[in-house]
Short mmCIF file of C-alpha atoms in Angstrom, two decimals:
data_model
loop_
_atom_site.label_atom_id
_atom_site.label_comp_id
_atom_site.label_asym_id
_atom_site.label_seq_id
_atom_site.Cartn_x
_atom_site.Cartn_y
_atom_site.Cartn_z
CA MET A 1 136.59 122.53 152.42
CA THR A 2 136.13 125.75 154.37
CA ASN A 3 134.53 128.61 152.47
CA ALA A 4 136.22 131.85 153.58
CA LYS A 5 133.10 133.86 152.77
CA LEU A 6 130.99 131.71 155.11
CA ASN A 7 133.59 131.27 157.85
CA GLY A 8 132.01 131.96 161.25
CA LEU A 9 128.46 132.34 159.90
CA ARG A 10 126.08 131.29 162.72
CA VAL A 11 123.38 129.07 161.22
CA LEU A 12 120.34 127.87 163.14
CA VAL A 13 119.56 124.32 161.98
CA VAL A 14 115.99 123.09 162.38
CA GLU A 15 115.51 119.50 161.24
CA ASP A 16 113.58 116.63 162.81
CA GLU A 17 115.35 113.75 161.04
CA MET A 18 118.49 113.01 163.05
CA MET A 19 120.54 111.68 160.12
CA VAL A 20 119.64 114.65 157.91
CA SER A 21 120.44 117.02 160.76
CA MET A 22 123.84 115.39 161.26
CA LEU A 23 124.56 115.64 157.54
CA ILE A 24 123.66 119.36 157.50
CA GLU A 25 125.82 119.94 160.58
CA ASP A 26 128.75 118.20 158.88
CA MET A 27 128.28 120.27 155.72
CA LEU A 28 128.13 123.49 157.72
CA GLY A 29 131.29 122.52 159.58
CA GLU A 30 133.05 121.84 156.29
CA LEU A 31 131.98 125.29 155.08
CA GLY A 32 133.38 126.92 158.22
CA CYS A 33 130.00 127.83 159.67
CA GLU A 34 129.00 127.68 163.31
CA VAL A 35 125.97 125.46 163.98
CA VAL A 36 123.31 126.83 166.32
CA GLY A 37 121.16 124.02 167.66
CA PRO A 38 120.17 121.88 165.98
CA ALA A 39 116.52 121.92 166.97
CA SER A 40 114.19 119.06 166.12
CA ARG A 41 110.99 120.52 167.60
CA LEU A 42 109.24 123.80 166.92
CA ASP A 43 109.24 124.92 170.56
CA GLU A 44 113.00 124.48 170.95
CA ALA A 45 113.61 126.16 167.59
CA MET A 46 111.48 129.14 168.66
CA GLU A 47 113.46 129.42 171.90
CA LEU A 48 116.79 129.33 170.05
CA ALA A 49 115.55 131.95 167.60
CA ARG A 50 114.67 134.21 170.52
CA SER A 51 117.77 133.64 172.64
CA ALA A 52 120.73 132.56 170.50
CA VAL A 53 122.87 134.78 168.32
CA ILE A 54 122.21 133.69 164.74
CA ASP A 55 122.97 135.10 161.32
CA CYS A 56 120.55 132.92 159.35
CA ALA A 57 118.66 129.64 159.50
CA VAL A 58 117.95 126.47 157.54
CA LEU A 59 114.41 125.27 158.27
CA ASP A 60 112.84 121.90 157.59
CA VAL A 61 109.31 122.80 156.47
CA ASN A 62 107.64 119.97 158.38
CA LEU A 63 108.71 118.95 161.89
CA GLY A 64 106.96 115.70 162.67
CA GLY A 65 103.75 116.91 161.07
CA GLN A 66 104.01 120.42 162.52
CA PRO A 67 104.59 123.25 160.01
CA ILE A 68 107.62 125.48 160.60
CA PHE A 69 105.77 128.66 159.63
CA PRO A 70 105.52 130.24 163.13
CA LEU A 71 109.33 130.14 163.27
CA ALA A 72 109.60 131.60 159.76
CA ASP A 73 107.34 134.46 160.88
CA LEU A 74 109.47 135.07 163.99
CA LEU A 75 112.70 135.08 162.00
CA ARG A 76 111.18 137.44 159.44
CA GLU A 77 110.12 139.82 162.25
CA ARG A 78 113.65 139.71 163.69
CA GLY A 79 115.23 140.34 160.29
CA ALA A 80 117.04 136.99 160.23
CA PRO A 81 117.16 135.48 156.73
CA PHE A 82 116.35 131.81 156.29
CA ALA A 83 116.02 129.07 153.74
CA PHE A 84 113.54 126.22 153.70
CA ALA A 85 114.75 122.65 153.31
CA THR A 86 112.11 120.35 151.86
CA GLY A 87 111.58 117.48 149.51
CA TYR A 88 108.59 119.26 147.97
CA GLY A 89 110.24 122.39 146.58
CA ASP A 90 108.16 125.51 147.07
CA ALA A 91 104.89 123.57 146.64
CA GLY A 92 104.41 123.28 150.41
CA LEU A 93 105.08 126.95 151.16
CA ARG A 94 102.58 129.65 152.00
CA ASP A 95 102.15 132.57 149.63
CA VAL A 96 104.08 134.85 152.02
CA ASP A 97 107.05 132.44 151.84
CA ARG A 98 107.21 132.15 148.08
CA GLY A 99 110.44 133.62 146.86
CA SER A 100 112.32 132.48 149.96
CA PRO A 101 115.37 130.33 149.20
CA VAL A 102 114.55 126.62 149.07
CA LEU A 103 116.99 123.75 149.41
CA GLN A 104 115.45 120.80 147.60
CA LYS A 105 116.13 117.63 149.64
CA PRO A 106 118.38 115.83 149.15
CA PHE A 107 120.90 118.62 148.60
CA ARG A 108 124.67 118.77 148.33
CA GLU A 109 127.21 120.88 150.14
CA GLY A 110 127.55 123.12 147.08
CA ASP A 111 123.79 123.80 147.12
CA LEU A 112 123.96 124.67 150.81
CA ALA A 113 126.97 126.96 150.23
CA ARG A 114 125.13 128.77 147.43
CA VAL A 115 122.03 129.38 149.56
CA LEU A 116 124.08 130.43 152.59
CA THR A 117 125.97 132.93 150.45
CA GLU A 118 122.61 134.35 149.37
CA LEU A 119 121.43 134.51 152.99
CA GLN A 120 124.69 136.08 154.13
CA ALA A 121 124.26 138.83 151.54
CA ALA A 122 120.91 139.61 153.16
CA VAL A 123 122.65 139.92 156.56
CA SER A 124 125.39 142.26 155.35
#
């Protein structure tokens, strides 16, 4: 079900679990969003954040044992809003990241739509 409000929103997806990444991509497609990436490693995510046109991002907090925080810092510097996706809630976030939107894994399409609407408001 396409969400007119989110139609065309360019979302950078950073997730190291292939099945979870595919599920997020499917959800984004159903919502009418454009997927950027996905990236499964920090270095490729950083490159996409620097070179691709994005409106916002959904970030797995832990990429194969590597924290996503350098990418969060880059996105913050560039003014690109993002949400963290994690099974640990905000417990694994740094103090500077507290208050950022968090998608608690596993999440549903409605949860993703709600967070993306919040991120989109930050873009507008």
